[in-house]
PDB file of C-alpha atoms and ligand atoms in Angstrom:
ATOM      1  CA  UNK A   1      20.332 -14.754   4.043  1.00 89.00           C
ATOM      2  CA  UNK A   2      17.200 -11.868   2.996  1.00 98.00           C
ATOM      3  CA  UNK A   3      14.139 -13.135   1.824  1.00 98.00           C
ATOM      4  CA  UNK A   4      14.247  -9.953  -0.568  1.00 98.00           C
ATOM      5  CA  UNK A   5      18.642 -10.147  -1.055  1.00 98.00           C
ATOM      6  CA  UNK A   6      19.076  -8.910  -4.975  1.00 97.00           C
ATOM      7  CA  UNK A   7      15.330  -7.139  -5.148  1.00 98.00           C
ATOM      8  CA  UNK A   8      14.623  -2.902  -5.892  1.00 98.00           C
ATOM      9  CA  UNK A   9      11.357  -2.291  -4.100  1.00 99.00           C
ATOM     10  CA  UNK A  10       9.688   1.361  -4.294  1.00 99.00           C
ATOM     11  CA  UNK A  11       7.062   1.856  -2.306  1.00 99.00           C
ATOM     12  CA  UNK A  12       4.512   4.513  -2.112  1.00 99.00           C
ATOM     13  CA  UNK A  13       3.234   6.521   1.332  1.00 98.00           C
ATOM     14  CA  UNK A  14       6.479   5.060   2.736  1.00 98.00           C
ATOM     15  CA  UNK A  15       7.097   8.257   5.501  1.00 98.00           C
ATOM     16  CA  UNK A  16       5.159   6.580   7.927  1.00 98.00           C
ATOM     17  CA  UNK A  17       2.569   3.718   8.995  1.00 98.00           C
ATOM     18  CA  UNK A  18       2.566   0.932   7.108  1.00 98.00           C
ATOM     19  CA  UNK A  19       4.548   1.925   4.079  1.00 98.00           C
ATOM     20  CA  UNK A  20       7.306   3.182   6.568  1.00 98.00           C
ATOM     21  CA  UNK A  21       7.241  -0.456   8.528  1.00 98.00           C
ATOM     22  CA  UNK A  22       7.288  -2.291   4.845  1.00 99.00           C
ATOM     23  CA  UNK A  23      10.194  -0.174   3.992  1.00 99.00           C
ATOM     24  CA  UNK A  24      12.086  -1.240   7.639  1.00 98.00           C
ATOM     25  CA  UNK A  25      11.193  -4.769   6.368  1.00 98.00           C
ATOM     26  CA  UNK A  26      12.385  -5.035   2.980  1.00 99.00           C
ATOM     27  CA  UNK A  27      15.567  -3.866   4.127  1.00 98.00           C
ATOM     28  CA  UNK A  28      16.114  -5.544   6.538  1.00 98.00           C
ATOM     29  CA  UNK A  29      15.398  -8.761   4.307  1.00 98.00           C
ATOM     30  CA  UNK A  30      17.848  -7.279   1.776  1.00 98.00           C
ATOM     31  CA  UNK A  31      16.100  -5.052  -0.420  1.00 98.00           C
ATOM     32  CA  UNK A  32      16.997  -1.554  -1.760  1.00 98.00           C
ATOM     33  CA  UNK A  33      14.290   0.656  -1.109  1.00 99.00           C
ATOM     34  CA  UNK A  34      12.833   3.607  -2.730  1.00 99.00           C
ATOM     35  CA  UNK A  35      10.426   5.334  -0.744  1.00 99.00           C
ATOM     36  CA  UNK A  36       7.534   7.937  -2.167  1.00 98.00           C
ATOM     37  CA  UNK A  37       5.270  10.336  -0.146  1.00 99.00           C
ATOM     38  CA  UNK A  38       4.390  13.770   0.228  1.00 98.00           C
ATOM     39  CA  UNK A  39       5.474  14.297   3.322  1.00 98.00           C
ATOM     40  CA  UNK A  40       8.616  14.570   2.986  1.00 98.00           C
ATOM     41  CA  UNK A  41      10.272  15.392   6.386  1.00 98.00           C
ATOM     42  CA  UNK A  42       9.049  11.863   7.816  1.00 98.00           C
ATOM     43  CA  UNK A  43       9.807   9.609   4.702  1.00 98.00           C
ATOM     44  CA  UNK A  44      13.846  11.914   4.407  1.00 98.00           C
ATOM     45  CA  UNK A  45      14.231  10.619   8.792  1.00 98.00           C
ATOM     46  CA  UNK A  46      12.880   6.841   7.636  1.00 98.00           C
ATOM     47  CA  UNK A  47      15.381   6.688   4.411  1.00 98.00           C
ATOM     48  CA  UNK A  48      17.687   7.758   6.417  1.00 98.00           C
ATOM     49  CA  UNK A  49      17.045   5.588   9.236  1.00 98.00           C
ATOM     50  CA  UNK A  50      17.537   2.737   6.787  1.00 98.00           C
ATOM     51  CA  UNK A  51      21.115   3.588   5.562  1.00 98.00           C
ATOM     52  CA  UNK A  52      22.374   3.138   2.113  1.00 98.00           C
ATOM     53  CA  UNK A  53      20.297   0.474   0.988  1.00 98.00           C
ATOM     54  CA  UNK A  54      17.431   3.057   0.679  1.00 98.00           C
ATOM     55  CA  UNK A  55      16.223   6.576  -0.818  1.00 98.00           C
ATOM     56  CA  UNK A  56      13.546   8.728  -0.227  1.00 98.00           C
ATOM     57  CA  UNK A  57      12.251  11.367  -3.156  1.00 98.00           C
ATOM     58  CA  UNK A  58       8.471  13.661  -3.162  1.00 98.00           C
ATOM     59  CA  UNK A  59       5.829  11.218  -4.821  1.00 98.00           C
ATOM     60  CA  UNK A  60       2.390  12.352  -5.354  1.00 99.00           C
ATOM     61  CA  UNK A  61       0.549   9.053  -6.513  1.00 99.00           C
ATOM     62  CA  UNK A  62      -1.991  10.724  -8.443  1.00 98.00           C
ATOM     63  CA  UNK A  63       0.716  12.142 -10.510  1.00 98.00           C
ATOM     64  CA  UNK A  64       1.649  10.705 -13.524  1.00 98.00           C
ATOM     65  CA  UNK A  65       4.674  13.091 -13.940  1.00 98.00           C
ATOM     66  CA  UNK A  66       5.966  11.974 -10.290  1.00 98.00           C
ATOM     67  CA  UNK A  67       5.516   8.576 -11.524  1.00 99.00           C
ATOM     68  CA  UNK A  68       7.881   8.595 -14.150  1.00 98.00           C
ATOM     69  CA  UNK A  69      10.191  10.307 -12.267  1.00 98.00           C
ATOM     70  CA  UNK A  70      10.464   8.361  -9.335  1.00 98.00           C
ATOM     71  CA  UNK A  71      10.204   5.122 -11.564  1.00 98.00           C
ATOM     72  CA  UNK A  72      13.716   6.756 -13.268  1.00 98.00           C
ATOM     73  CA  UNK A  73      15.473   7.743  -9.836  1.00 98.00           C
ATOM     74  CA  UNK A  74      14.918   4.171  -9.034  1.00 98.00           C
ATOM     75  CA  UNK A  75      16.803   2.449 -11.565  1.00 98.00           C
ATOM     76  CA  UNK A  76      19.331   5.186 -12.009  1.00 98.00           C
ATOM     77  CA  UNK A  77      19.641   4.970  -7.836  1.00 98.00           C
ATOM     78  CA  UNK A  78      19.848   0.924  -7.492  1.00 98.00           C
ATOM     79  CA  UNK A  79      19.619  -0.405 -11.190  1.00 98.00           C
ATOM     80  CA  UNK A  80      16.390  -2.611 -11.153  1.00 98.00           C
ATOM     81  CA  UNK A  81      12.868  -2.614 -10.283  1.00 98.00           C
ATOM     82  CA  UNK A  82      11.418  -5.760  -8.982  1.00 98.00           C
ATOM     83  CA  UNK A  83       8.822  -5.018  -6.259  1.00 99.00           C
ATOM     84  CA  UNK A  84       6.205  -2.001  -6.501  1.00 99.00           C
ATOM     85  CA  UNK A  85       4.190  -1.411  -2.624  1.00 99.00           C
ATOM     86  CA  UNK A  86       0.666   1.014  -3.913  1.00 99.00           C
ATOM     87  CA  UNK A  87       0.724   1.411  -0.570  1.00 98.00           C
ATOM     88  CA  UNK A  88      -0.566   5.470  -0.344  1.00 98.00           C
ATOM     89  CA  UNK A  89      -3.750   6.084   0.705  1.00 98.00           C
ATOM     90  CA  UNK A  90      -6.388   8.579   2.625  1.00 98.00           C
ATOM     91  CA  UNK A  91      -9.506   7.832   4.757  1.00 98.00           C
ATOM     92  CA  UNK A  92     -12.331  10.087   5.737  1.00 96.00           C
ATOM     93  CA  UNK A  93     -15.112   8.743   7.941  1.00 96.00           C
ATOM     94  CA  UNK A  94     -18.485  10.704   6.341  1.00 96.00           C
ATOM     95  CA  UNK A  95     -21.553   9.691   5.436  1.00 97.00           C
ATOM     96  CA  UNK A  96     -22.959   9.657   2.071  1.00 98.00           C
ATOM     97  CA  UNK A  97     -24.989  12.214   1.712  1.00 98.00           C
ATOM     98  CA  UNK A  98     -22.802  14.666   3.448  1.00 98.00           C
ATOM     99  CA  UNK A  99     -19.340  13.525   1.315  1.00 98.00           C
ATOM    100  CA  UNK A 100     -19.429  16.383  -1.212  1.00 98.00           C
ATOM    101  CA  UNK A 101     -18.129  15.869  -5.432  1.00 98.00           C
ATOM    102  CA  UNK A 102     -14.568  16.929  -4.169  1.00 98.00           C
ATOM    103  CA  UNK A 103     -13.838  15.191  -1.459  1.00 98.00           C
ATOM    104  CA  UNK A 104     -15.025  11.673  -3.365  1.00 98.00           C
ATOM    105  CA  UNK A 105     -13.210  12.330  -6.172  1.00 98.00           C
ATOM    106  CA  UNK A 106     -10.061  13.421  -4.042  1.00 98.00           C
ATOM    107  CA  UNK A 107     -10.455  10.175  -1.765  1.00 98.00           C
ATOM    108  CA  UNK A 108     -11.286   8.303  -4.881  1.00 98.00           C
ATOM    109  CA  UNK A 109      -7.841   9.901  -6.908  1.00 98.00           C
ATOM    110  CA  UNK A 110      -5.045   8.894  -4.672  1.00 98.00           C
ATOM    111  CA  UNK A 111      -6.508   5.437  -3.730  1.00 98.00           C
ATOM    112  CA  UNK A 112      -7.608   4.159  -6.775  1.00 98.00           C
ATOM    113  CA  UNK A 113      -6.108   6.002  -9.543  1.00 99.00           C
ATOM    114  CA  UNK A 114      -2.609   6.201  -7.387  1.00 99.00           C
ATOM    115  CA  UNK A 115      -2.477   2.267  -8.084  1.00 99.00           C
ATOM    116  CA  UNK A 116      -3.686   2.020 -11.473  1.00 99.00           C
ATOM    117  CA  UNK A 117      -0.544   5.331 -12.308  1.00 99.00           C
ATOM    118  CA  UNK A 118       1.427   2.826 -10.306  1.00 99.00           C
ATOM    119  CA  UNK A 119       0.876  -0.288 -12.533  1.00 99.00           C
ATOM    120  CA  UNK A 120       1.063   1.292 -15.852  1.00 98.00           C
ATOM    121  CA  UNK A 121       4.278   3.012 -14.919  1.00 98.00           C
ATOM    122  CA  UNK A 122       5.870  -0.361 -13.476  1.00 98.00           C
ATOM    123  CA  UNK A 123       5.050  -2.428 -16.396  1.00 98.00           C
ATOM    124  CA  UNK A 124       7.771  -1.952 -18.908  1.00 98.00           C
ATOM    125  CA  UNK A 125      10.688  -2.154 -16.439  1.00 98.00           C
ATOM    126  CA  UNK A 126       9.167  -4.883 -15.087  1.00 98.00           C
ATOM    127  CA  UNK A 127       8.578  -7.126 -18.254  1.00 98.00           C
ATOM    128  CA  UNK A 128      11.818  -6.224 -19.495  1.00 98.00           C
ATOM    129  CA  UNK A 129      13.609  -7.759 -16.361  1.00 98.00           C
ATOM    130  CA  UNK A 130      11.150 -10.952 -16.746  1.00 98.00           C
ATOM    131  CA  UNK A 131       9.590 -11.199 -13.194  1.00 98.00           C
ATOM    132  CA  UNK A 132       8.282  -8.905 -11.135  1.00 98.00           C
ATOM    133  CA  UNK A 133       5.955  -8.095  -7.894  1.00 99.00           C
ATOM    134  CA  UNK A 134       2.922  -5.895  -7.423  1.00 99.00           C
ATOM    135  CA  UNK A 135       1.317  -6.151  -4.235  1.00 99.00           C
ATOM    136  CA  UNK A 136      -1.527  -3.245  -4.061  1.00 99.00           C
ATOM    137  CA  UNK A 137      -3.053  -2.274  -0.650  1.00 99.00           C
ATOM    138  CA  UNK A 138      -6.863  -2.715  -0.565  1.00 99.00           C
ATOM    139  CA  UNK A 139      -8.756  -3.220   2.847  1.00 98.00           C
ATOM    140  CA  UNK A 140     -11.470  -4.828   4.582  1.00 98.00           C
ATOM    141  CA  UNK A 141     -12.974  -2.303   3.492  1.00 98.00           C
ATOM    142  CA  UNK A 142     -12.405  -3.606  -0.507  1.00 98.00           C
ATOM    143  CA  UNK A 143     -14.277  -6.715   0.564  1.00 98.00           C
ATOM    144  CA  UNK A 144     -17.006  -5.452   2.492  1.00 97.00           C
ATOM    145  CA  UNK A 145     -19.503  -2.354   3.123  1.00 97.00           C
ATOM    146  CA  UNK A 146     -19.248   0.117   6.142  1.00 95.00           C
ATOM    147  CA  UNK A 147     -21.015   2.962   6.815  1.00 96.00           C
ATOM    148  CA  UNK A 148     -19.232   6.223   6.835  1.00 97.00           C
ATOM    149  CA  UNK A 149     -16.602   5.383   3.514  1.00 98.00           C
ATOM    150  CA  UNK A 150     -18.330   5.726   0.344  1.00 98.00           C
ATOM    151  CA  UNK A 151     -15.690   7.123  -1.484  1.00 98.00           C
ATOM    152  CA  UNK A 152     -12.783   4.456   0.295  1.00 98.00           C
ATOM    153  CA  UNK A 153     -14.375   1.667  -0.215  1.00 98.00           C
ATOM    154  CA  UNK A 154     -15.256   2.543  -3.884  1.00 98.00           C
ATOM    155  CA  UNK A 155     -11.574   3.207  -4.104  1.00 98.00           C
ATOM    156  CA  UNK A 156     -10.612  -0.621  -2.105  1.00 98.00           C
ATOM    157  CA  UNK A 157     -12.967  -2.351  -4.257  1.00 98.00           C
ATOM    158  CA  UNK A 158     -11.884  -0.879  -7.335  1.00 99.00           C
ATOM    159  CA  UNK A 159      -7.860  -1.699  -6.267  1.00 99.00           C
ATOM    160  CA  UNK A 160      -9.329  -5.644  -5.472  1.00 98.00           C
ATOM    161  CA  UNK A 161     -10.971  -5.473  -9.370  1.00 98.00           C
ATOM    162  CA  UNK A 162      -7.878  -4.104 -10.721  1.00 99.00           C
ATOM    163  CA  UNK A 163      -5.389  -6.399  -8.937  1.00 99.00           C
ATOM    164  CA  UNK A 164      -7.394  -9.045 -10.840  1.00 98.00           C
ATOM    165  CA  UNK A 165      -7.332  -6.854 -14.511  1.00 99.00           C
ATOM    166  CA  UNK A 166      -3.698  -6.581 -13.908  1.00 99.00           C
ATOM    167  CA  UNK A 167      -2.797  -9.776 -13.069  1.00 99.00           C
ATOM    168  CA  UNK A 168      -4.441 -11.163 -16.206  1.00 98.00           C
ATOM    169  CA  UNK A 169      -2.281  -8.935 -18.258  1.00 98.00           C
ATOM    170  CA  UNK A 170       0.921  -9.301 -17.279  1.00 98.00           C
ATOM    171  CA  UNK A 171       0.894 -13.585 -15.776  1.00 98.00           C
ATOM    172  CA  UNK A 172       2.881 -14.145 -19.419  1.00 98.00           C
ATOM    173  CA  UNK A 173       5.033 -11.559 -18.644  1.00 98.00           C
ATOM    174  CA  UNK A 174       6.409 -13.264 -14.980  1.00 98.00           C
ATOM    175  CA  UNK A 175       4.343 -10.393 -13.320  1.00 98.00           C
ATOM    176  CA  UNK A 176       2.660 -10.744 -10.587  1.00 99.00           C
ATOM    177  CA  UNK A 177       0.206  -9.079  -8.595  1.00 99.00           C
ATOM    178  CA  UNK A 178      -1.589  -9.135  -5.679  1.00 99.00           C
ATOM    179  CA  UNK A 179      -3.868  -7.294  -2.909  1.00 99.00           C
ATOM    180  CA  UNK A 180      -3.721  -7.049   0.412  1.00 99.00           C
ATOM    181  CA  UNK A 181      -7.088  -6.350   2.621  1.00 98.00           C
ATOM    182  CA  UNK A 182      -5.969  -4.789   6.406  1.00 98.00           C
ATOM    183  CA  UNK A 183      -8.207  -5.016   8.993  1.00 98.00           C
ATOM    184  CA  UNK A 184      -7.829  -2.318  11.571  1.00 97.00           C
ATOM    185  CA  UNK A 185      -4.203  -0.993  11.950  1.00 98.00           C
ATOM    186  CA  UNK A 186      -3.200   1.215  14.488  1.00 97.00           C
ATOM    187  CA  UNK A 187      -1.369   3.984  12.457  1.00 97.00           C
ATOM    188  CA  UNK A 188      -1.717   7.245  12.084  1.00 96.00           C
ATOM    189  CA  UNK A 189      -4.013   7.073   9.777  1.00 96.00           C
ATOM    190  CA  UNK A 190      -6.918   4.925  12.150  1.00 95.00           C
ATOM    191  CA  UNK A 191      -5.927   7.035  14.738  1.00 94.00           C
ATOM    192  CA  UNK A 192      -6.719  10.360  12.895  1.00 94.00           C
ATOM    193  CA  UNK A 193      -9.960   9.182  11.438  1.00 94.00           C
ATOM    194  CA  UNK A 194     -11.203   8.169  15.113  1.00 93.00           C
ATOM    195  CA  UNK A 195     -10.850  11.468  16.687  1.00 90.00           C
ATOM    196  CA  UNK A 196     -10.949  13.829  13.634  1.00 90.00           C
ATOM    197  CA  UNK A 197     -14.005  12.070  11.877  1.00 93.00           C
ATOM    198  CA  UNK A 198     -15.729  10.173  15.236  1.00 91.00           C
ATOM    199  CA  UNK A 199     -14.940   9.705  18.500  1.00 85.00           C
ATOM    200  CA  UNK A 200     -14.141   6.087  18.752  1.00 87.00           C
ATOM    201  CA  UNK A 201     -11.778   4.643  21.493  1.00 89.00           C
ATOM    202  CA  UNK A 202      -9.470   3.181  19.966  1.00 88.00           C
ATOM    203  CA  UNK A 203      -8.150   0.694  22.267  1.00 84.00           C
ATOM    204  CA  UNK A 204     -12.277  -0.287  22.679  1.00 89.00           C
ATOM    205  CA  UNK A 205     -12.430  -0.677  18.770  1.00 92.00           C
ATOM    206  CA  UNK A 206      -9.394  -3.152  18.886  1.00 93.00           C
ATOM    207  CA  UNK A 207     -11.043  -5.634  22.183  1.00 93.00           C
ATOM    208  CA  UNK A 208     -13.954  -5.779  19.418  1.00 94.00           C
ATOM    209  CA  UNK A 209     -11.540  -7.375  16.657  1.00 97.00           C
ATOM    210  CA  UNK A 210     -12.194 -11.345  17.016  1.00 97.00           C
ATOM    211  CA  UNK A 211      -8.570 -11.890  17.850  1.00 96.00           C
ATOM    212  CA  UNK A 212      -8.932  -8.947  20.694  1.00 97.00           C
ATOM    213  CA  UNK A 213      -6.218  -6.432  19.499  1.00 97.00           C
ATOM    214  CA  UNK A 214      -5.866  -3.905  16.646  1.00 97.00           C
ATOM    215  CA  UNK A 215      -3.232  -5.222  13.865  1.00 98.00           C
ATOM    216  CA  UNK A 216       0.898  -3.601  14.226  1.00 98.00           C
ATOM    217  CA  UNK A 217       1.934  -2.510  11.259  1.00 98.00           C
ATOM    218  CA  UNK A 218       4.670  -4.754  11.382  1.00 98.00           C
ATOM    219  CA  UNK A 219       1.872  -7.549  10.608  1.00 98.00           C
ATOM    220  CA  UNK A 220       1.251  -6.391   7.755  1.00 98.00           C
ATOM    221  CA  UNK A 221       4.742  -5.862   6.626  1.00 99.00           C
ATOM    222  CA  UNK A 222       4.655  -9.189   6.924  1.00 98.00           C
ATOM    223  CA  UNK A 223       2.473 -10.511   4.426  1.00 98.00           C
ATOM    224  CA  UNK A 224       3.678  -7.734   2.436  1.00 99.00           C
ATOM    225  CA  UNK A 225       6.769  -9.318   2.269  1.00 99.00           C
ATOM    226  CA  UNK A 226       5.808 -12.754   1.721  1.00 98.00           C
ATOM    227  CA  UNK A 227       4.017 -10.945  -1.984  1.00 99.00           C
ATOM    228  CA  UNK A 228       7.225  -9.229  -2.470  1.00 99.00           C
ATOM    229  CA  UNK A 229       9.096 -12.854  -2.281  1.00 98.00           C
ATOM    230  CA  UNK A 230       9.974 -15.319  -4.357  1.00 98.00           C
ATOM    231  CA  UNK A 231       8.178 -17.501  -1.287  1.00 98.00           C
ATOM    232  CA  UNK A 232       5.149 -16.581  -3.343  1.00 98.00           C
ATOM    233  CA  UNK A 233       6.378 -17.512  -6.723  1.00 98.00           C
ATOM    234  CA  UNK A 234       2.286 -19.449  -7.669  1.00 98.00           C
ATOM    235  CA  UNK A 235       0.385 -16.575  -5.985  1.00 98.00           C
ATOM    236  CA  UNK A 236      -0.928 -13.444  -8.694  1.00 98.00           C
ATOM    237  CA  UNK A 237      -4.324 -12.271  -8.515  1.00 98.00           C
ATOM    238  CA  UNK A 238      -5.428 -13.504  -4.910  1.00 98.00           C
ATOM    239  CA  UNK A 239      -6.587 -11.702  -2.696  1.00 98.00           C
ATOM    240  CA  UNK A 240      -4.764 -11.856   1.289  1.00 98.00           C
ATOM    241  CA  UNK A 241      -6.730 -10.547   4.587  1.00 98.00           C
ATOM    242  CA  UNK A 242      -4.854  -9.792   7.422  1.00 98.00           C
ATOM    243  CA  UNK A 243      -8.125  -8.223   9.937  1.00 98.00           C
ATOM    244  CA  UNK A 244      -7.703 -10.598  12.877  1.00 98.00           C
ATOM    245  CA  UNK A 245     -10.105 -12.588  12.030  1.00 98.00           C
ATOM    246  CA  UNK A 246     -13.020  -9.459  11.275  1.00 97.00           C
ATOM    247  CA  UNK A 247     -14.449 -10.607   7.537  1.00 97.00           C
ATOM    248  CA  UNK A 248     -15.006 -13.846   9.060  1.00 97.00           C
ATOM    249  CA  UNK A 249     -17.787 -12.606  11.514  1.00 95.00           C
ATOM    250  CA  UNK A 250     -21.827 -12.638  10.274  1.00 88.00           C
TER     251      UNK A 250
HETATM  252  P1  NAD B   1      -0.973   6.424   7.592  1.00 75.63           P
HETATM  253  O1  NAD B   1      -1.708   7.305   6.652  1.00 75.63           O
HETATM  254  O2  NAD B   1      -0.113   6.571   8.648  1.00 75.63           O
HETATM  255  O3  NAD B   1      -0.127   6.283   5.979  1.00 75.63           O
HETATM  256  C1  NAD B   1      -0.538   6.355   4.670  1.00 75.63           C
HETATM  257  C2  NAD B   1       0.697   7.212   3.921  1.00 75.63           C
HETATM  258  O4  NAD B   1       0.134   8.107   2.636  1.00 75.63           O
HETATM  259  C3  NAD B   1       1.140   8.154   4.690  1.00 75.63           C
HETATM  260  O5  NAD B   1       2.161   8.544   4.226  1.00 75.63           O
HETATM  261  C4  NAD B   1       0.545   9.724   3.512  1.00 75.63           C
HETATM  262  O6  NAD B   1       1.596  10.725   3.722  1.00 75.63           O
HETATM  263  C5  NAD B   1       0.702   9.057   1.570  1.00 75.63           C
HETATM  264  N1  NAD B   1       0.227   9.607   1.297  1.00 75.63           N
HETATM  265  C6  NAD B   1      -1.509   9.958   1.275  1.00 75.63           C
HETATM  266  N2  NAD B   1      -1.256  10.639  -0.580  1.00 75.63           N
HETATM  267  C7  NAD B   1      -0.852  10.751  -0.720  1.00 75.63           C
HETATM  268  C8  NAD B   1      -0.656  10.870  -2.146  1.00 75.63           C
HETATM  269  N3  NAD B   1      -1.158  11.996  -2.445  1.00 75.63           N
HETATM  270  N4  NAD B   1       0.732  10.290  -2.254  1.00 75.63           N
HETATM  271  C9  NAD B   1       1.570   9.820  -1.928  1.00 75.63           C
HETATM  272  N5  NAD B   1       1.429   9.154  -0.746  1.00 75.63           N
HETATM  273  C10 NAD B   1       0.374   9.992   0.055  1.00 75.63           C
HETATM  274  O7  NAD B   1      -1.826   5.263   6.526  1.00 75.63           O
HETATM  275  P2  NAD B   1      -1.773   3.772   7.069  1.00 75.63           P
HETATM  276  O8  NAD B   1      -2.358   2.602   7.471  1.00 75.63           O
HETATM  277  O9  NAD B   1      -0.055   3.139   7.181  1.00 75.63           O
HETATM  278  O10 NAD B   1      -2.240   3.583   5.238  1.00 75.63           O
HETATM  279  C11 NAD B   1      -1.444   1.968   4.266  1.00 75.63           C
HETATM  280  C12 NAD B   1      -2.674   2.031   3.635  1.00 75.63           C
HETATM  281  O11 NAD B   1      -3.251   1.073   4.001  1.00 75.63           O
HETATM  282  C13 NAD B   1      -3.645   2.968   2.369  1.00 75.63           C
HETATM  283  O12 NAD B   1      -3.668   2.621   1.272  1.00 75.63           O
HETATM  284  C14 NAD B   1      -4.651   2.875   3.469  1.00 75.63           C
HETATM  285  O13 NAD B   1      -6.061   3.149   2.746  1.00 75.63           O
HETATM  286  C15 NAD B   1      -4.673   0.785   3.827  1.00 75.63           C
HETATM  287  N6  NAD B   1      -5.343   0.537   4.896  1.00 75.63           N
HETATM  288  C16 NAD B   1      -5.270   0.587   6.308  1.00 75.63           C
HETATM  289  C17 NAD B   1      -5.841   0.081   7.246  1.00 75.63           C
HETATM  290  C18 NAD B   1      -5.948   1.102   8.879  1.00 75.63           C
HETATM  291  O14 NAD B   1      -6.193   0.821   9.649  1.00 75.63           O
HETATM  292  N7  NAD B   1      -4.778   1.983   9.852  1.00 75.63           N
HETATM  293  C19 NAD B   1      -6.696  -0.544   7.185  1.00 75.63           C
HETATM  294  C20 NAD B   1      -6.998  -1.186   6.136  1.00 75.63           C
HETATM  295  C21 NAD B   1      -6.246  -0.910   4.388  1.00 75.63           C
END
């Protein structure tokens, strides 16, 4: 028996990295999964690999029209919608004074406005069903600051705060909303930033984490699975950290 038997999930940014790992784990645990992303070739390959309990659809999280379309497609393809994972995101390491307003707005629009639109888009369906779980992927950058991440940190703090507001508004209707705060996760996002924006040795970065390694996408996916499933039925409005001890250190 799977931990998500009978449930239908929508995962944003699911073409690669953590979103793809969550899609694979969710299907293995019995769910039907709609994958959204803007990387259409990669997304279609992941969905094909997962078989008939998965489908891919082009979905830009900054577009309200795309949200309406993917929620409607999920309901018509799989009949319901129990879980939303607001996972899509972008990351740059650029100093504050070198960050243009356009770049700030681009990052905040994807990382902050995207999850806001997503929560709005699924609310009516989840309230109608009398249950649902929304998992917002924030970051350790939603808990503390680090140089070179002004726009990213703004968006991730906002996701942490919006999670609490949405959790309080939706609790009477059986819909839970929690935030996840990953540390350094070995995905294309981190590898690209560490080569494009700064010259950081990715293995050295892992050695600096208290538990001695970077996380895998699967490390995060297992936490997201817990929040998506009924195992976490009494958790809402909460922050779940998966960082190998990074934020425990002074
Ligand atoms: P990733 O770059 O591998 O995956 C992110 C996905 O989001 C990509 O497939 C990308 O195409 C998609 N995406 C970007 N813009 C989009 C848009 N407008 N609409 C739809 N999809 C879009 O990165 P990842 O590490 O898997 O990141 C997943 C989430 O985890 C992100 O929210 C990220 O901020 C967060 N996070 C990552 C790390 C890390 O170290 N990798 C740490 C903390 C938090």
